[in-house]
C-alpha cells in the first residue's frame, strides 16, 4: 500500500504542477503581473502546502526534530536540486530584482531563524510570532511590487493570449489540491518505508520527508522551465524557501515551541552557505548555467552522504 501511495502521489504532483503552472502563468498575463511575482507568492505558497501540513502536524504531535528538519531540508533541496536541475536543463536567468531583494530576504530569514534558535535554544512562541510578522511584511512587499508592475504595463496595447479567467481559477485550485494531496501521499508512503529501516526523525526530516515535500517545487519548477516560464521557475524556489521559514516554522513555533538542537544549527548554517553559493553564482552574469547546476547537485549529493554518516 505504501508503494501505491508513492506512485499515485507522484502522478498527482506532476499533473497538479502542470495545471497550476498553466493557470498561474495565464493569470499573470491577464493581470499584467510579472511571472516572477506570481512564482514568489501564489505558486510558492501552493507548492509549500505539503511542508506546512507536515511541520504543523509534527509540531502538534511534539515531533520537533521532524518539523524543523523538514523545513530546513526542503529549503536546501529547493536551492541545490530544484534550481540545479533547472540550470542543467536550460540557462536560468535571474532578474535584477531577485538579486537585490529576494535572495537577500531568503538568506536573512534563515540567519534570523539560526540566531533565534542559538540564542534561546528553541523556537518559542515569541520567535514564531516574529517570523509571522516578517512574513506579512514580505507579502506586503510582493503585493506592492505587483501593483507597481501592473501600473507600468497599463498602457500596453499588446493582446495577451491566455486562458479565460474561470479556467485559470479551475486550473490553479485543482492544481493546488492535486499538489497538496500528492505531496501528502508521497510523504506518508516514503516515511513508512524509511521508518522500517530505523531512521531518526531528524534524518527522515532532512532526507525522505524534505525530498517528498519538495517534490511540488521540483515538478512545478521543471514544468515552468520547460514551458519557458523561467522567472516563475526561480521565483517558485526562492519564494518557497522564504515561505517555509517565515510562515511554516512561524506557524509551527506559535502552536508549540520547538527545541533548536545542535544538528538544527549545523543544517541551518549549511542552508545559509548554499544560499550564499547560489547567490554568488548568479552575481556576475545574472543567470545559472549548466556547470552551476552540476556543482549544486554535487554539493547536495555530498551533504546527503554526510547526513547518513553523522
CSV table of C-alpha atoms in Angstrom, one decimal:
chain,number,residue,atom,x,y,z
A,1,UNK,CA,0.0,0.0,0.0
A,2,UNK,CA,2.8,2.4,0.8
A,3,UNK,CA,4.3,1.9,-2.7
A,4,UNK,CA,0.9,2.7,-4.2
A,5,UNK,CA,0.9,6.0,-2.2
A,6,UNK,CA,4.3,6.8,-3.7
A,7,UNK,CA,3.4,6.1,-7.3
A,8,UNK,CA,-0.1,7.7,-7.2
A,9,UNK,CA,1.3,10.7,-5.3
A,10,UNK,CA,3.9,11.3,-8.0
A,11,UNK,CA,1.2,11.2,-10.6
A,12,UNK,CA,-0.9,13.8,-8.7
A,13,UNK,CA,2.2,16.0,-8.2
A,14,UNK,CA,3.1,16.0,-11.9
A,15,UNK,CA,-0.4,16.7,-13.2
A,16,UNK,CA,-1.2,19.2,-10.5
A,17,UNK,CA,2.0,21.1,-11.2
A,18,UNK,CA,1.3,21.2,-14.9
A,19,UNK,CA,-2.2,22.6,-14.4
A,20,UNK,CA,-1.0,25.0,-11.7
A,21,UNK,CA,1.7,26.5,-13.9
A,22,UNK,CA,-0.7,26.9,-16.8
A,23,UNK,CA,-3.3,28.6,-14.6
A,24,UNK,CA,-1.0,30.9,-12.7
A,25,UNK,CA,1.0,32.0,-15.8
A,26,UNK,CA,-2.3,32.8,-17.6
A,27,UNK,CA,-3.4,34.7,-14.5
A,28,UNK,CA,-0.2,36.7,-14.5
A,29,UNK,CA,-0.7,37.6,-18.2
A,30,UNK,CA,-4.3,38.6,-17.6
A,31,UNK,CA,-3.5,40.8,-14.6
A,32,UNK,CA,-0.2,42.0,-16.3
A,33,UNK,CA,1.7,40.9,-13.2
A,34,UNK,CA,5.3,39.6,-13.9
A,35,UNK,CA,5.5,35.8,-13.6
A,36,UNK,CA,8.4,36.3,-11.1
A,37,UNK,CA,5.9,37.9,-8.6
A,38,UNK,CA,3.3,35.1,-9.2
A,39,UNK,CA,6.1,32.5,-8.7
A,40,UNK,CA,7.2,34.2,-5.5
A,41,UNK,CA,3.7,34.3,-4.0
A,42,UNK,CA,0.9,32.1,-5.3
A,43,UNK,CA,3.0,29.3,-6.8
A,44,UNK,CA,5.4,29.3,-3.8
A,45,UNK,CA,2.5,29.1,-1.3
A,46,UNK,CA,0.7,26.4,-3.3
A,47,UNK,CA,3.8,24.2,-3.6
A,48,UNK,CA,4.7,24.7,0.0
A,49,UNK,CA,1.4,23.3,1.3
A,50,UNK,CA,3.0,19.8,2.0
A,51,UNK,CA,5.7,21.5,4.2
A,52,UNK,CA,3.0,23.4,6.0
A,53,UNK,CA,0.9,20.3,6.6
A,54,UNK,CA,3.9,18.2,7.7
A,55,UNK,CA,5.5,20.8,10.0
A,56,UNK,CA,2.3,21.8,11.7
A,57,UNK,CA,1.2,18.2,12.2
A,58,UNK,CA,4.7,17.3,13.6
A,59,UNK,CA,4.6,20.3,15.9
A,60,UNK,CA,1.2,19.3,17.3
A,61,UNK,CA,2.5,15.7,17.8
A,62,UNK,CA,5.6,17.0,19.6
A,63,UNK,CA,8.0,15.8,16.9
A,64,UNK,CA,10.1,18.9,16.8
A,65,UNK,CA,13.0,17.4,15.0
A,66,UNK,CA,10.8,16.4,12.1
A,67,UNK,CA,9.2,19.9,12.0
A,68,UNK,CA,12.4,22.0,11.8
A,69,UNK,CA,14.4,19.5,9.8
A,70,UNK,CA,11.6,19.2,7.2
A,71,UNK,CA,11.6,23.0,6.6
A,72,UNK,CA,15.4,23.3,6.5
A,73,UNK,CA,15.9,20.2,4.5
A,74,UNK,CA,13.3,21.2,2.0
A,75,UNK,CA,15.0,24.6,1.5
A,76,UNK,CA,18.4,23.0,0.9
A,77,UNK,CA,16.8,20.6,-1.6
A,78,UNK,CA,14.9,23.5,-3.3
A,79,UNK,CA,18.1,25.5,-3.8
A,80,UNK,CA,20.6,22.8,-4.7
A,81,UNK,CA,18.4,20.2,-6.5
A,82,UNK,CA,15.4,22.1,-7.9
A,83,UNK,CA,17.4,25.1,-9.1
A,84,UNK,CA,20.3,22.8,-10.0
A,85,UNK,CA,18.2,20.6,-12.3
A,86,UNK,CA,16.5,23.6,-13.9
A,87,UNK,CA,20.0,25.0,-14.6
A,88,UNK,CA,21.1,21.8,-16.2
A,89,UNK,CA,18.0,21.7,-18.4
A,90,UNK,CA,18.3,25.3,-19.6
A,91,UNK,CA,20.0,28.6,-18.9
A,92,UNK,CA,18.1,30.0,-15.9
A,93,UNK,CA,18.2,33.9,-16.0
A,94,UNK,CA,17.9,35.8,-12.7
A,95,UNK,CA,16.1,39.1,-12.6
A,96,UNK,CA,17.9,42.0,-11.0
A,97,UNK,CA,15.1,42.4,-8.5
A,98,UNK,CA,15.7,38.8,-7.3
A,99,UNK,CA,19.4,39.5,-6.7
A,100,UNK,CA,18.7,42.8,-4.9
A,101,UNK,CA,15.6,41.9,-2.9
A,102,UNK,CA,14.5,38.2,-2.9
A,103,UNK,CA,17.8,36.3,-2.4
A,104,UNK,CA,18.9,38.6,0.5
A,105,UNK,CA,15.5,38.2,2.1
A,106,UNK,CA,15.8,34.4,1.9
A,107,UNK,CA,19.3,34.5,3.4
A,108,UNK,CA,18.2,36.9,6.1
A,109,UNK,CA,15.2,34.7,7.1
A,110,UNK,CA,17.5,31.7,7.5
A,111,UNK,CA,20.0,33.8,9.5
A,112,UNK,CA,17.3,35.2,11.7
A,113,UNK,CA,16.0,31.7,12.5
A,114,UNK,CA,19.5,30.5,13.3
A,115,UNK,CA,20.1,33.5,15.5
A,116,UNK,CA,16.9,33.0,17.5
A,117,UNK,CA,17.5,29.2,17.8
A,118,UNK,CA,21.0,29.7,19.0
A,119,UNK,CA,20.1,32.5,21.4
A,120,UNK,CA,17.0,30.8,23.0
A,121,UNK,CA,17.9,27.2,22.4
A,122,UNK,CA,14.5,26.8,20.9
A,123,UNK,CA,12.0,28.5,18.6
A,124,UNK,CA,9.4,29.7,21.1
A,125,UNK,CA,6.1,31.4,20.6
A,126,UNK,CA,7.8,34.8,20.5
A,127,UNK,CA,10.1,33.6,17.7
A,128,UNK,CA,7.1,32.1,15.9
A,129,UNK,CA,5.1,35.4,16.0
A,130,UNK,CA,8.2,37.4,15.0
A,131,UNK,CA,8.6,35.1,11.9
A,132,UNK,CA,4.9,35.5,11.0
A,133,UNK,CA,5.2,39.3,11.3
A,134,UNK,CA,8.1,39.2,8.9
A,135,UNK,CA,6.1,37.1,6.6
A,136,UNK,CA,3.3,39.6,6.5
A,137,UNK,CA,5.8,42.4,5.7
A,138,UNK,CA,7.2,40.2,2.9
A,139,UNK,CA,3.7,39.6,1.4
A,140,UNK,CA,3.1,43.4,1.5
A,141,UNK,CA,6.3,44.0,-0.4
A,142,UNK,CA,5.3,41.4,-3.1
A,143,UNK,CA,1.8,42.8,-3.5
A,144,UNK,CA,3.2,46.4,-3.7
A,145,UNK,CA,5.7,45.2,-6.4
A,146,UNK,CA,2.8,43.5,-8.3
A,147,UNK,CA,0.7,46.7,-8.3
A,148,UNK,CA,3.7,48.8,-9.5
A,149,UNK,CA,4.4,46.3,-12.3
A,150,UNK,CA,0.7,46.4,-13.3
A,151,UNK,CA,0.6,50.2,-13.4
A,152,UNK,CA,3.8,50.2,-15.5
A,153,UNK,CA,2.2,48.0,-18.2
A,154,UNK,CA,-1.2,49.6,-18.0
A,155,UNK,CA,-0.7,51.4,-21.3
A,156,UNK,CA,0.4,48.4,-23.2
A,157,UNK,CA,-1.8,47.7,-26.2
A,158,UNK,CA,-0.5,44.2,-26.9
A,159,UNK,CA,-3.0,41.4,-27.0
A,160,UNK,CA,-2.1,38.7,-24.5
A,161,UNK,CA,-3.1,35.2,-25.2
A,162,UNK,CA,-4.1,33.4,-22.0
A,163,UNK,CA,-6.8,31.1,-20.6
A,164,UNK,CA,-10.2,32.6,-19.7
A,165,UNK,CA,-10.4,33.7,-16.0
A,166,UNK,CA,-12.8,31.0,-14.8
A,167,UNK,CA,-10.5,28.3,-16.4
A,168,UNK,CA,-7.4,30.0,-14.7
A,169,UNK,CA,-9.1,29.6,-11.4
A,170,UNK,CA,-10.1,26.0,-12.0
A,171,UNK,CA,-6.5,25.1,-13.1
A,172,UNK,CA,-5.0,26.9,-10.1
A,173,UNK,CA,-7.4,25.5,-7.5
A,174,UNK,CA,-7.3,22.0,-9.0
A,175,UNK,CA,-3.6,22.1,-9.3
A,176,UNK,CA,-3.1,23.2,-5.6
A,177,UNK,CA,-5.4,20.4,-4.5
A,178,UNK,CA,-3.6,17.7,-6.5
A,179,UNK,CA,-0.2,19.0,-5.4
A,180,UNK,CA,-1.2,19.0,-1.7
A,181,UNK,CA,-2.8,15.5,-1.8
A,182,UNK,CA,0.0,14.1,-3.9
A,183,UNK,CA,2.7,15.5,-1.6
A,184,UNK,CA,0.9,14.1,1.4
A,185,UNK,CA,0.6,10.6,-0.2
A,186,UNK,CA,4.3,10.6,-1.2
A,187,UNK,CA,5.4,11.7,2.3
A,188,UNK,CA,3.2,9.1,4.1
A,189,UNK,CA,4.4,6.3,1.8
A,190,UNK,CA,8.1,7.4,2.0
A,191,UNK,CA,8.0,7.9,5.7
A,192,UNK,CA,6.5,4.4,6.3
A,193,UNK,CA,9.2,2.9,4.2
A,194,UNK,CA,12.0,4.8,5.9
A,195,UNK,CA,10.7,4.0,9.4
A,196,UNK,CA,11.1,0.3,8.7
A,197,UNK,CA,14.9,1.0,8.4
A,198,UNK,CA,15.0,2.6,11.9
A,199,UNK,CA,16.0,6.1,10.7
A,200,UNK,CA,15.8,9.0,13.3
A,201,UNK,CA,13.2,11.8,13.0
A,202,UNK,CA,15.9,14.3,12.1
A,203,UNK,CA,17.4,12.1,9.4
A,204,UNK,CA,13.9,11.3,8.0
A,205,UNK,CA,13.0,15.0,8.0
A,206,UNK,CA,16.2,16.1,6.3
A,207,UNK,CA,16.1,13.4,3.6
A,208,UNK,CA,12.9,11.5,2.9
A,209,UNK,CA,10.3,14.0,4.1
A,210,UNK,CA,12.3,17.0,2.8
A,211,UNK,CA,12.5,15.4,-0.6
A,212,UNK,CA,8.9,14.4,-0.5
A,213,UNK,CA,7.5,17.8,0.5
A,214,UNK,CA,9.8,19.5,-2.0
A,215,UNK,CA,8.6,17.4,-5.0
A,216,UNK,CA,5.9,20.0,-5.8
A,217,UNK,CA,8.6,22.7,-6.1
A,218,UNK,CA,10.8,20.3,-8.1
A,219,UNK,CA,8.0,19.3,-10.5
A,220,UNK,CA,6.5,22.8,-10.8
A,221,UNK,CA,9.8,24.5,-11.5
A,222,UNK,CA,10.8,21.9,-14.1
A,223,UNK,CA,7.4,22.2,-15.8
A,224,UNK,CA,7.7,26.0,-15.6
A,225,UNK,CA,11.2,25.9,-17.1
A,226,UNK,CA,10.0,23.6,-19.9
A,227,UNK,CA,7.2,25.9,-20.7
A,228,UNK,CA,9.7,28.8,-20.8
A,229,UNK,CA,8.3,30.4,-17.7
A,230,UNK,CA,11.8,30.8,-16.4
A,231,UNK,CA,11.1,33.7,-14.0
A,232,UNK,CA,8.3,31.6,-12.4
A,233,UNK,CA,10.7,28.6,-12.0
A,234,UNK,CA,13.3,30.5,-10.0
A,235,UNK,CA,10.6,32.7,-8.2
A,236,UNK,CA,9.0,29.5,-7.0
A,237,UNK,CA,12.2,28.2,-5.4
A,238,UNK,CA,13.1,31.5,-3.7
A,239,UNK,CA,9.5,32.2,-2.6
A,240,UNK,CA,9.1,28.7,-1.2
A,241,UNK,CA,12.3,29.0,0.8
A,242,UNK,CA,11.1,32.3,2.4
A,243,UNK,CA,7.6,30.8,2.9
A,244,UNK,CA,9.0,27.7,4.6
A,245,UNK,CA,10.9,29.6,7.2
A,246,UNK,CA,8.7,32.7,7.9
A,247,UNK,CA,5.3,31.1,7.6
A,248,UNK,CA,5.6,27.3,8.0
A,249,UNK,CA,8.0,27.4,11.0
A,250,UNK,CA,6.3,30.6,12.3
A,251,UNK,CA,3.0,28.8,12.5
A,252,UNK,CA,4.6,25.6,13.9
A,253,UNK,CA,6.5,27.5,16.6
A,254,UNK,CA,3.5,29.6,17.5
A,255,UNK,CA,1.5,26.4,18.1
A,256,UNK,CA,4.1,24.5,20.0
A,257,UNK,CA,7.7,25.8,20.9
A,258,UNK,CA,10.4,23.7,19.3
A,259,UNK,CA,13.8,22.8,20.6
A,260,UNK,CA,16.6,24.0,18.3
A,261,UNK,CA,19.3,21.3,18.5
A,262,UNK,CA,23.0,21.3,17.6
A,263,UNK,CA,22.0,19.4,14.4
A,264,UNK,CA,19.5,22.1,13.5
A,265,UNK,CA,22.2,24.7,13.9
A,266,UNK,CA,24.5,22.8,11.5
A,267,UNK,CA,21.8,22.2,9.0
A,268,UNK,CA,20.7,25.9,9.0
A,269,UNK,CA,24.3,27.0,8.6
A,270,UNK,CA,24.6,24.7,5.6
A,271,UNK,CA,21.4,26.3,4.2
A,272,UNK,CA,22.8,29.8,4.6
A,273,UNK,CA,26.1,28.7,2.9
A,274,UNK,CA,24.2,27.1,0.0
A,275,UNK,CA,22.1,30.2,-0.4
A,276,UNK,CA,25.3,32.3,-0.5
A,277,UNK,CA,26.9,30.0,-3.1
A,278,UNK,CA,23.9,30.2,-5.5
A,279,UNK,CA,23.8,34.0,-4.9
A,280,UNK,CA,27.5,34.3,-5.9
A,281,UNK,CA,26.9,32.1,-9.0
A,282,UNK,CA,24.2,34.5,-10.1
A,283,UNK,CA,26.0,37.8,-9.5
A,284,UNK,CA,28.4,38.0,-12.5
A,285,UNK,CA,26.0,37.4,-15.4
A,286,UNK,CA,22.6,37.2,-13.7
A,287,UNK,CA,22.0,33.6,-14.7
A,288,UNK,CA,22.6,30.0,-13.7
A,289,UNK,CA,24.1,27.8,-16.3
A,290,UNK,CA,25.0,24.1,-16.8
A,291,UNK,CA,28.2,24.0,-14.7
A,292,UNK,CA,26.5,25.8,-11.9
A,293,UNK,CA,23.8,23.2,-11.8
A,294,UNK,CA,26.3,20.3,-11.8
A,295,UNK,CA,28.2,21.9,-8.9
A,296,UNK,CA,24.9,22.5,-7.0
A,297,UNK,CA,23.8,18.9,-7.5
A,298,UNK,CA,27.3,17.6,-6.4
A,299,UNK,CA,27.2,19.7,-3.2
A,300,UNK,CA,23.8,18.3,-2.4
A,301,UNK,CA,24.9,14.7,-3.0
A,302,UNK,CA,27.9,15.2,-0.7
A,303,UNK,CA,25.8,16.7,2.0
A,304,UNK,CA,23.3,13.8,1.8
A,305,UNK,CA,26.2,11.3,2.3
A,306,UNK,CA,27.2,13.4,5.4
A,307,UNK,CA,23.6,13.2,6.8
A,308,UNK,CA,23.6,9.4,6.6
A,309,UNK,CA,27.1,9.2,8.2
A,310,UNK,CA,26.7,11.6,11.1
